[in-house]
mmCIF file of C-alpha atoms in Angstrom:
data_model
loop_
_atom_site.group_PDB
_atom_site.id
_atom_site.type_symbol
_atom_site.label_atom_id
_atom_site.label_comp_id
_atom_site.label_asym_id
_atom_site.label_seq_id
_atom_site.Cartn_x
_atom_site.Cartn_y
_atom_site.Cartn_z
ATOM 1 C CA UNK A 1 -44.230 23.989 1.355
ATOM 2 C CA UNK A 2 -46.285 27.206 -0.542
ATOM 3 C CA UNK A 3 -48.032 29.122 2.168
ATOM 4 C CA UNK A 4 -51.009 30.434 0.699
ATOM 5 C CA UNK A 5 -53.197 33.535 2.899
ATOM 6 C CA UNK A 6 -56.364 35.304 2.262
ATOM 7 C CA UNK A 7 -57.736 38.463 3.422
ATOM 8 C CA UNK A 8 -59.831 39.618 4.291
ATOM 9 C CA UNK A 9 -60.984 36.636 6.150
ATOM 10 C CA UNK A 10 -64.487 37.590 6.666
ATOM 11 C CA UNK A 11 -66.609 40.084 4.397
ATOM 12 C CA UNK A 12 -70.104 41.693 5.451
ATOM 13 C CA UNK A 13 -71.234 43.867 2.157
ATOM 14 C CA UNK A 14 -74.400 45.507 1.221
ATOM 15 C CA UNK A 15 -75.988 44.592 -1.951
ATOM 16 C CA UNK A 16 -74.709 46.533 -4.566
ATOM 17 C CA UNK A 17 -70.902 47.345 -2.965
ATOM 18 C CA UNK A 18 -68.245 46.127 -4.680
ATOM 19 C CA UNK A 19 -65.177 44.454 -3.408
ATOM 20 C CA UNK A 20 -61.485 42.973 -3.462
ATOM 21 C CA UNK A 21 -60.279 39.972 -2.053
ATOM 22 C CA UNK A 22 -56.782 39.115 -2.184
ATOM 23 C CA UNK A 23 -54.518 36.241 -2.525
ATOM 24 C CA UNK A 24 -50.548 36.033 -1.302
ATOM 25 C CA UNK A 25 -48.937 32.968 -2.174
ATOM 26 C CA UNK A 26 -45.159 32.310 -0.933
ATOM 27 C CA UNK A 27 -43.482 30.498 -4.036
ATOM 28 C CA UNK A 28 -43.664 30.522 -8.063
ATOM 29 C CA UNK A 29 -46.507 28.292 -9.271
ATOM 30 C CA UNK A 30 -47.646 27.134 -12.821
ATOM 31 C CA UNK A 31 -51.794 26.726 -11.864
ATOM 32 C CA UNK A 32 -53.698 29.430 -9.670
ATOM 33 C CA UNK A 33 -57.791 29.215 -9.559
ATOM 34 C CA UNK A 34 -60.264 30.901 -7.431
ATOM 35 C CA UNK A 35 -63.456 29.061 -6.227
ATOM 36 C CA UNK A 36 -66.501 30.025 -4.606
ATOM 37 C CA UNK A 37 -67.930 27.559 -2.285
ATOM 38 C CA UNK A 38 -71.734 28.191 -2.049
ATOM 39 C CA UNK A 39 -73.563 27.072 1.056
ATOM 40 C CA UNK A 40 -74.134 23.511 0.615
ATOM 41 C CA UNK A 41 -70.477 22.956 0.000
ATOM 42 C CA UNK A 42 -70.563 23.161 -4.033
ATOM 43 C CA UNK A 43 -67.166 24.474 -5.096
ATOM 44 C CA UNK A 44 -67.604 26.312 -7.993
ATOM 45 C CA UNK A 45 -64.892 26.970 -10.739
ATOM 46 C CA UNK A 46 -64.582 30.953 -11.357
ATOM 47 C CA UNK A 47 -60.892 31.858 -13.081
ATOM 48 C CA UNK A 48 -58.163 29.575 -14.142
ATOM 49 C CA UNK A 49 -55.652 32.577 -13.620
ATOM 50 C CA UNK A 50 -51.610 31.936 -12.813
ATOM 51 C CA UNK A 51 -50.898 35.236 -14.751
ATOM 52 C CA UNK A 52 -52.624 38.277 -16.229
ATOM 53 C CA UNK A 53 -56.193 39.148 -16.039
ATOM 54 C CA UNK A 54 -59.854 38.201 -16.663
ATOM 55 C CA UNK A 55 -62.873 39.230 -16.754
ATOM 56 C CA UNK A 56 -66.403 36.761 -16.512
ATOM 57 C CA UNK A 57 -69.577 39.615 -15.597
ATOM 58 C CA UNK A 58 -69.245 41.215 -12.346
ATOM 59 C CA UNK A 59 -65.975 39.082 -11.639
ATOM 60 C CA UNK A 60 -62.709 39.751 -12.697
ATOM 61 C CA UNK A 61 -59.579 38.814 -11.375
ATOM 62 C CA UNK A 62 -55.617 39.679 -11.764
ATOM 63 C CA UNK A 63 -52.826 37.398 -11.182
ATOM 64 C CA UNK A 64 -49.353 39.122 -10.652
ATOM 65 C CA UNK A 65 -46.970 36.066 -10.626
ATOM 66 C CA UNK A 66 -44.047 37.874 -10.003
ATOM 67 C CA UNK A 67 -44.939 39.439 -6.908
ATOM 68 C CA UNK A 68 -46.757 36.277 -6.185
ATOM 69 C CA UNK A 69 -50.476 37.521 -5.464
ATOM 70 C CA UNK A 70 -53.315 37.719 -7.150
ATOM 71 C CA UNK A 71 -57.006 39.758 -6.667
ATOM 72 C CA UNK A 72 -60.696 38.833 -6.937
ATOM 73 C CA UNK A 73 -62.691 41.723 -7.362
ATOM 74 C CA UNK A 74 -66.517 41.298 -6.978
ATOM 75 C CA UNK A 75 -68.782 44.557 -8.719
ATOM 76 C CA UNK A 76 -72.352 44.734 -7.806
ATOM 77 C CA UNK A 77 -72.754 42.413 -5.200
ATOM 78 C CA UNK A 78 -75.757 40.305 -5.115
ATOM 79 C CA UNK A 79 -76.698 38.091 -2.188
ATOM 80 C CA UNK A 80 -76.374 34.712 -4.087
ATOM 81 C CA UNK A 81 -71.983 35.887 -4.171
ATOM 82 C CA UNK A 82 -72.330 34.573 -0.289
ATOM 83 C CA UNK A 83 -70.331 32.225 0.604
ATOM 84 C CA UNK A 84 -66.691 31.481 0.819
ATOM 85 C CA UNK A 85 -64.016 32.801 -1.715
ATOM 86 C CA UNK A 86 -60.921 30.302 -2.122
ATOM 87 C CA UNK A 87 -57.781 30.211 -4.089
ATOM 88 C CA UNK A 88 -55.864 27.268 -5.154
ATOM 89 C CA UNK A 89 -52.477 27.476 -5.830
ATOM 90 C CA UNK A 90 -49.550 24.945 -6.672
ATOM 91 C CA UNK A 91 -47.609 22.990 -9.058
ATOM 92 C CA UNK A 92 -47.391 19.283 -8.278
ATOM 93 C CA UNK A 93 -51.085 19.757 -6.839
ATOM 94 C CA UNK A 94 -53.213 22.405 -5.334
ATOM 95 C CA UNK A 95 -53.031 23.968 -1.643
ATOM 96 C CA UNK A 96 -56.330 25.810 -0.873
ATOM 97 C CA UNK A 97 -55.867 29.023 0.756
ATOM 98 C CA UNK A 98 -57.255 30.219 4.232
ATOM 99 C CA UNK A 99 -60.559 31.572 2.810
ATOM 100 C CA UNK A 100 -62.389 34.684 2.316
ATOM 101 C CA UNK A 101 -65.964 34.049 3.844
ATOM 102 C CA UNK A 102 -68.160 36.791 2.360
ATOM 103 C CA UNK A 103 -71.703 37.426 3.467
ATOM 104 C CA UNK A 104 -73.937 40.041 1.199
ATOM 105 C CA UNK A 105 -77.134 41.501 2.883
ATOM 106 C CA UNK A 106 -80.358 42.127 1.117
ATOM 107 C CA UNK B 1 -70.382 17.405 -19.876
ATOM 108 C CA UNK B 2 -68.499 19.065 -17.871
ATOM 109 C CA UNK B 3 -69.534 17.605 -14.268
ATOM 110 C CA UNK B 4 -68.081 15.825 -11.826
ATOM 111 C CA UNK B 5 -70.370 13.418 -9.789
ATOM 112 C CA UNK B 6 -70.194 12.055 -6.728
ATOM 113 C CA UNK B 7 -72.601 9.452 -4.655
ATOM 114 C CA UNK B 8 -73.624 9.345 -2.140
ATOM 115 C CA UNK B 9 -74.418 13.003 -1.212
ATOM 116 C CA UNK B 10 -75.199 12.155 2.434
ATOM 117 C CA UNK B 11 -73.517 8.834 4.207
ATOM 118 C CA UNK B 12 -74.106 8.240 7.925
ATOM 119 C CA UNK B 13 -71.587 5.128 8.815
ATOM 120 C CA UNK B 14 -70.572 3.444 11.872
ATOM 121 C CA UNK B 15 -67.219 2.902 13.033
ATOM 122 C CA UNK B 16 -66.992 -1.031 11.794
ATOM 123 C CA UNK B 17 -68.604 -0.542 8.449
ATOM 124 C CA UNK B 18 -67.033 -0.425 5.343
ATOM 125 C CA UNK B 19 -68.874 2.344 2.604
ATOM 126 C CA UNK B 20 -67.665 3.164 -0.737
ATOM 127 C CA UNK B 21 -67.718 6.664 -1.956
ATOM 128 C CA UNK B 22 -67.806 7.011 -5.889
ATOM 129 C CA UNK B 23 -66.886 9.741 -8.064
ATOM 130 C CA UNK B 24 -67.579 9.982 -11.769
ATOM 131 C CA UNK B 25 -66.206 12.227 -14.644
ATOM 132 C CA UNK B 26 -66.727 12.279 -18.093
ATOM 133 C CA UNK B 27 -64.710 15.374 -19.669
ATOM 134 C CA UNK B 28 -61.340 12.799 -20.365
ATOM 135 C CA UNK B 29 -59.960 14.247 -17.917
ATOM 136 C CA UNK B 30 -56.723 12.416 -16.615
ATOM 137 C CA UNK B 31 -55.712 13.219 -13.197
ATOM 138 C CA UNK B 32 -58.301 12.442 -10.333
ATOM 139 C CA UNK B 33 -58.417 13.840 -6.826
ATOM 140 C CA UNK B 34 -59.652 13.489 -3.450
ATOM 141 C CA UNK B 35 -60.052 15.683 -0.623
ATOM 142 C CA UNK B 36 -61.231 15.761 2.821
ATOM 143 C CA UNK B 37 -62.367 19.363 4.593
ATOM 144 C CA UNK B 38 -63.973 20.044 7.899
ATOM 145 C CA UNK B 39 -65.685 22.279 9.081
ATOM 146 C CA UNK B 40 -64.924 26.407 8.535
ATOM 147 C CA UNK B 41 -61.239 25.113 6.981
ATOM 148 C CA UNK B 42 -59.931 24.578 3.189
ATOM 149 C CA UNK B 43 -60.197 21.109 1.512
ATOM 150 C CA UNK B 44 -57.107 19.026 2.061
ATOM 151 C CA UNK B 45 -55.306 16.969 -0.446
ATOM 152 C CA UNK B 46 -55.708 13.341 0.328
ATOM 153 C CA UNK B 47 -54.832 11.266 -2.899
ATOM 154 C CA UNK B 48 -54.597 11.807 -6.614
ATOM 155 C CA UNK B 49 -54.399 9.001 -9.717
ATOM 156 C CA UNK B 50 -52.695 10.369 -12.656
ATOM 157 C CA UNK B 51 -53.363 7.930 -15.689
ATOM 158 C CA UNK B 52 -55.407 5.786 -13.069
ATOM 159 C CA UNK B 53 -52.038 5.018 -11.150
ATOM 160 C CA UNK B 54 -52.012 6.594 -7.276
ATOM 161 C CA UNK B 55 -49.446 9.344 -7.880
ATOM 162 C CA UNK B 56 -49.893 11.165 -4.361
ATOM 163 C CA UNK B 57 -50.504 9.886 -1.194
ATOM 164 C CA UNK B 58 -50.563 12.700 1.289
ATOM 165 C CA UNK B 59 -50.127 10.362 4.525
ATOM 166 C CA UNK B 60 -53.998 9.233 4.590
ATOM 167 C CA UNK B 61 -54.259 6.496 7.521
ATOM 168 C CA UNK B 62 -55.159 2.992 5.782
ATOM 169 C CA UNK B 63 -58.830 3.102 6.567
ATOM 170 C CA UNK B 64 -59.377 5.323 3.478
ATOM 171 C CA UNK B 65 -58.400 3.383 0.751
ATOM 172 C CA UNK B 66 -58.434 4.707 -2.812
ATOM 173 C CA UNK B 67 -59.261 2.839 -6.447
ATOM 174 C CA UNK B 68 -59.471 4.011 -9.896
ATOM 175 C CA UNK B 69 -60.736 0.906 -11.883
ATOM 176 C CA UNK B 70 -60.940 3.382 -15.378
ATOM 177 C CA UNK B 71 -59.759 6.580 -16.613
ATOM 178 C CA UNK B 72 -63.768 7.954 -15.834
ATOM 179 C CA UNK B 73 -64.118 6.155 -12.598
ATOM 180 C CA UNK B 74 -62.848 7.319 -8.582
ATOM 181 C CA UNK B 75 -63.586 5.155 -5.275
ATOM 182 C CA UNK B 76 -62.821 5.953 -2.121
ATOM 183 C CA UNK B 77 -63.259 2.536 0.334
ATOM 184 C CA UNK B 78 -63.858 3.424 3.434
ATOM 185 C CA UNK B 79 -63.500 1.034 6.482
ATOM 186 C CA UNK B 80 -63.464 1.244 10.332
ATOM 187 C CA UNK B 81 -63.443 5.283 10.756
ATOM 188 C CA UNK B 82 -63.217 7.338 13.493
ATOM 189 C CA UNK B 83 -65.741 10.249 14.456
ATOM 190 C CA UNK B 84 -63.415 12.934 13.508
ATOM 191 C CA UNK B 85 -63.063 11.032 10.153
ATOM 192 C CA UNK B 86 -67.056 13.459 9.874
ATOM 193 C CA UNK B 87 -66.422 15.724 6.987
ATOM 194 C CA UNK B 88 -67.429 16.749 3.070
ATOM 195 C CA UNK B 89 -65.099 14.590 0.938
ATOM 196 C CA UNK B 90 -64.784 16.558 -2.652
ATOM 197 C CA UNK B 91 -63.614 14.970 -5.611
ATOM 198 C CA UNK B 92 -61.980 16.754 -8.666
ATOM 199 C CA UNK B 93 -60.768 16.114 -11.924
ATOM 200 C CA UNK B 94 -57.848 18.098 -14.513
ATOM 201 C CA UNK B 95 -56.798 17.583 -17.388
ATOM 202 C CA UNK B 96 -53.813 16.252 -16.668
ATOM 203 C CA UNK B 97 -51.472 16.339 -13.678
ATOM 204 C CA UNK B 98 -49.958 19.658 -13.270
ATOM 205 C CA UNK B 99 -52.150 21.054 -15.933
ATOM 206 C CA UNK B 100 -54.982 22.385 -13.845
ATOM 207 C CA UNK B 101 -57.075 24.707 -16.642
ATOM 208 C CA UNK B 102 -60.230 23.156 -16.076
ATOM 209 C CA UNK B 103 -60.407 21.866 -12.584
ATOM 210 C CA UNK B 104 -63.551 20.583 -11.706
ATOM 211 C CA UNK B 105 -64.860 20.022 -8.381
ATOM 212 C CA UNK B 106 -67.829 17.314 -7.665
ATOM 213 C CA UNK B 107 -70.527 18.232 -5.055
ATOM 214 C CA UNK B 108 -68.990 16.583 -2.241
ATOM 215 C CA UNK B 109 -70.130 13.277 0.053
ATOM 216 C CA UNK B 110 -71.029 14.908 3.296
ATOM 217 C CA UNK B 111 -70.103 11.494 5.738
ATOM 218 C CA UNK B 112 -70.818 11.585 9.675
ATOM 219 C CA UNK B 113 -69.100 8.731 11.331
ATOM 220 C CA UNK B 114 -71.100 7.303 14.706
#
């Protein structure tokens, strides 16, 4: 089956620092979406991205499906971006990458 | 509306009851999921109902049972669990199977088994 990694796994940031998270994915795909999951366990829709790039405020992200990765990259952080970062990838249905747990201090 | 609901929020069960878990969307969406995830690890795949039909069973033991009586409605029966059976259960809904644009997650049923 697709193997799916994150990294970093865990993020301590500043308020205000930006950063990247990345996705690696082992096969082609047709669907790739990144989540946040907030602290109560909310999972929370943020690009619908198997190829190219977006943009949505301080997010934007950038699916390369050839190479088979794609990037998250957070501007400005803000303390409420806490929580855990996860991509989805997959075809027939979704496998949920390891996670990016990302913690921004006031 | 663009939600996904799920009810109960919180569920504390013992091991010989039987719950329900319930799972409402209303975006016509056609393809239903559920998924179990501990602790500090990704949410699993347990089922999904394309056009209310079970299309994917990912091995779930038979004391989760799943039931889509409409094209708006997901239940997930639950029935003489085990203590490691404790974890959120998410529900989502696409569009379709295998067209994902507009995935939508539910809030979760956070279930303790004692």
């Amino acid at each position: 089956g697709i193997q799916v990694e994150q990294s970093p796994p865990d993020l301590i940031l500043q308020e205000g620092a930006n950063s990247t998270l990345r996705c690696n994915f082992s096969d082609s795909v047709n669907n790739l979406q990144w989540f946040h999951q907030n602290p109560w366990g909310q999972l929370i829709n943020l690009f619908y991205i198997p190829s190219g790039t977006k943009q949505n405020g301080r997010l934007s992200a950038t699916t390369v499906a050839t190479e088979r990765y794609s990037l998250l990259y957070i501007s400005s952080s803000q303390t409420t971006d806490s929580g855990v970062y996860f991509c989805a990838v997959g075809t027939y249905k979704y496998i949920f990458g390891t996670g990016t747990r990302l913690k921004v201090l006031a | 509306d663009t939600e996904v609901t799920q009810t109960p929020k919180h569920l504390v069960m013992g091991m010989t009851n039987k719950k329900s878990l319930k799972c409402e969307q209303h975006m016509g969406h056609r393809a239903m999921y559920w998924y179990k995830q501990k602790a500090k690890k990704p949410p699993e795949l347990m089922f999904v109902y394309s056009y209310e039909k079970l299309s994917i069973n990912e091995s779930v033991p038979s004391r989760f049972s799943p039931e889509c009586p409409n094209s708006s409605l997901l239940n997930l029966h639950l029935h003489a669990l085990q203590p490691e059976d404790s974890a959120l259960y998410l529900c989502a809904s696409s569009q379709a199977p295998r067209d994902y644009y507009g995935y939508t997650f539910g809030s979760g049923t956070r279930l303790t088994v004692v």
